[in-house]
Coordinates of C-alpha atoms in Angstrom, one line a residue:
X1 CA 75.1 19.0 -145.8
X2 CA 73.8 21.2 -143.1
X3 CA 73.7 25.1 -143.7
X4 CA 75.7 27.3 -141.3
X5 CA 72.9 27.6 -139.3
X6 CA 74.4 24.5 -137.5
X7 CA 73.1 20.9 -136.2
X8 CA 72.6 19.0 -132.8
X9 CA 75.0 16.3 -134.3
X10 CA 77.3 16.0 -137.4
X11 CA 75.1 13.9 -139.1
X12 CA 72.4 15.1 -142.3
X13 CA 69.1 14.1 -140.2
X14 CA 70.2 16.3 -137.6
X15 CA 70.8 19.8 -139.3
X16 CA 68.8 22.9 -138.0
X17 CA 67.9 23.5 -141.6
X18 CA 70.0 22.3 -144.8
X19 CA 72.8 23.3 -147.0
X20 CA 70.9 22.7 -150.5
X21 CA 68.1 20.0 -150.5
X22 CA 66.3 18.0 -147.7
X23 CA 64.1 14.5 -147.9
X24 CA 61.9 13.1 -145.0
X25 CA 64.2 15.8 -142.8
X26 CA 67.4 14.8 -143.9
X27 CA 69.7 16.7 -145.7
X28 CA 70.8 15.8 -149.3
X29 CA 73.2 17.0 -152.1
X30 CA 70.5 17.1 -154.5
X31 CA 66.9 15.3 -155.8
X32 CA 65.6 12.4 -157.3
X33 CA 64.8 14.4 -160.4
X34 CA 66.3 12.2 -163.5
X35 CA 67.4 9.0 -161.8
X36 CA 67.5 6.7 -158.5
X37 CA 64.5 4.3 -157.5
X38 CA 62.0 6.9 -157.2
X39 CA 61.6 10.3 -158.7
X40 CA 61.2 13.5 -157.1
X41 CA 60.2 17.1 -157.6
X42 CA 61.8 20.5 -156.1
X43 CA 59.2 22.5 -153.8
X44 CA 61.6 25.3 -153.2
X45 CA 64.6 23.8 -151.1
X46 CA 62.4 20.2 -150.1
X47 CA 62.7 16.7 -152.4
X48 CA 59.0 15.6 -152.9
X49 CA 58.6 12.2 -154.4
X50 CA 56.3 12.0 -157.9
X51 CA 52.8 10.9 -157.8
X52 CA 52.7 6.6 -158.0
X53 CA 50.4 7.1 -161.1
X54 CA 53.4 8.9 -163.1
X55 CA 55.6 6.7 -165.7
X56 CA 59.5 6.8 -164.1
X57 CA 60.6 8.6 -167.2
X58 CA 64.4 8.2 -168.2
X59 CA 67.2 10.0 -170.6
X60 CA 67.3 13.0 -168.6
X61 CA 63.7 13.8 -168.9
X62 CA 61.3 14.8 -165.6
X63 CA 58.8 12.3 -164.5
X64 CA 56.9 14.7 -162.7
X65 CA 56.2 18.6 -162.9
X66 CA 54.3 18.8 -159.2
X67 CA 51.8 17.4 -156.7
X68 CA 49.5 15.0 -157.4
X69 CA 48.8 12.9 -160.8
X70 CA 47.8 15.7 -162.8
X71 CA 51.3 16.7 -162.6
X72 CA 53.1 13.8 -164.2
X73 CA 55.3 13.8 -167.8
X74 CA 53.7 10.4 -169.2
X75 CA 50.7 8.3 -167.0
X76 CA 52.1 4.4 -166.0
X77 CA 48.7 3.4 -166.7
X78 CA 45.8 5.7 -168.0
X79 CA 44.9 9.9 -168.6
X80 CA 41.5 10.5 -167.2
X81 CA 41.1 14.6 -168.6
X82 CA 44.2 16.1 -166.7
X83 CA 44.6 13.2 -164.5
X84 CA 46.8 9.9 -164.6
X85 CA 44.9 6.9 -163.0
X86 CA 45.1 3.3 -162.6
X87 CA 41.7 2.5 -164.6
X88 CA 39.1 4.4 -166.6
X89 CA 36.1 5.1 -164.6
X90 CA 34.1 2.1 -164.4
X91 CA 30.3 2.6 -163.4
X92 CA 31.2 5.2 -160.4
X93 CA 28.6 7.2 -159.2
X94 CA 28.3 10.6 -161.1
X95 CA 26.3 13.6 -160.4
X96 CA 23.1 11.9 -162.5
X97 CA 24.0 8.8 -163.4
X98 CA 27.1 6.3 -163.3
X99 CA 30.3 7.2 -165.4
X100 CA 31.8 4.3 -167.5
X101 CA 34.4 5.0 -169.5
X102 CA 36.9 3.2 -171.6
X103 CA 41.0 3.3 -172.6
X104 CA 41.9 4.3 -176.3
X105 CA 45.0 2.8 -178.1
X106 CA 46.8 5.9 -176.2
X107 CA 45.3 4.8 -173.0
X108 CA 43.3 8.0 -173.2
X109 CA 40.2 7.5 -171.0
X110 CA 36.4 8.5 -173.2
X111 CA 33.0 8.1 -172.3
X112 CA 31.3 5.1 -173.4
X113 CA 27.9 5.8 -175.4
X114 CA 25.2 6.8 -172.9
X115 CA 23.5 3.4 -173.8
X116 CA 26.4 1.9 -172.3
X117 CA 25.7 0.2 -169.4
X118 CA 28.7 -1.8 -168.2
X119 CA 31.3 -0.1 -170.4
X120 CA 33.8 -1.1 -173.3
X121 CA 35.9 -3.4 -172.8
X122 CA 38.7 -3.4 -176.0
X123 CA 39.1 -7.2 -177.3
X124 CA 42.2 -9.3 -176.2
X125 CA 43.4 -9.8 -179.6
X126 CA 43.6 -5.5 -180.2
X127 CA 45.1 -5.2 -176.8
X128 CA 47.5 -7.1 -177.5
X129 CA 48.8 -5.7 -180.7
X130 CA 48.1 -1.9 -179.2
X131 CA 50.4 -3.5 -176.2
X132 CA 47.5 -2.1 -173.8
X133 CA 47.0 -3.2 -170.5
X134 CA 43.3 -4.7 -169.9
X135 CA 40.9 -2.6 -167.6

């Protein structure tokens, strides 16, 4: 696993630099990219692992593209504009006033009418049948 630059022991996590792929500086075959407990991208020779907000994709298809949540194939909870996320906004402090937002039936985050003081909440019963997760 180690490139002919050599090592300090025969072991992968002691390599002067690696063969093909390294994770947490340890040399490796290859990356996480389609299967094993967590997925990773390839930053030039270096295993990265996905953002927690991306969906572990499957069938040969990448979970993530890059860095950070605005990155990711499919969100495992919501799409805030570019970014996946765990909730929609929820009355946080915006540059004049609080942002509340609310989760479509494609968990798409939307602005709640201006009006809107403690945002939408979508009723059990269409949750349900939309298999949505509450906010």
């Amino acid at each position: 696993l180690c490139s002919n630059d050599g090592c300090w022991r025969p072991e992968p996590d002691q390599c002067l630099s690696c063969r093909r792929f390294s994770r947490r500086r340890t040399c490796i075959e290859s990356c996480n990219l389609y299967d094993g407990e967590f997925r990773e991208f390839e930053n030039g020779s270096i295993c990265v692992e996905c953002d927690p907000q991306c969906e572990r994709m499957e069938d040969g298809i990448l979970t993530c593209h890059g860095p950070g949540p605005d990155n990711c194939t499919k969100c495992s909870h919501f799409k805030d504009g570019p970014n996946c996320v765990e909730k929609c906004p929820d009355g946080l402090q915006g540059a004049n006033s609080f942002i509340f937002k609310y989760a479509d039936q494609d968990r798409e985050c939307h602005p709640c009418h201006p009006n809107c003081t403690q945002g939408f909440k979508i009723p059990e019963k269409e949750m349900r049948s939309n298999k949505l997760r509450p906010l």
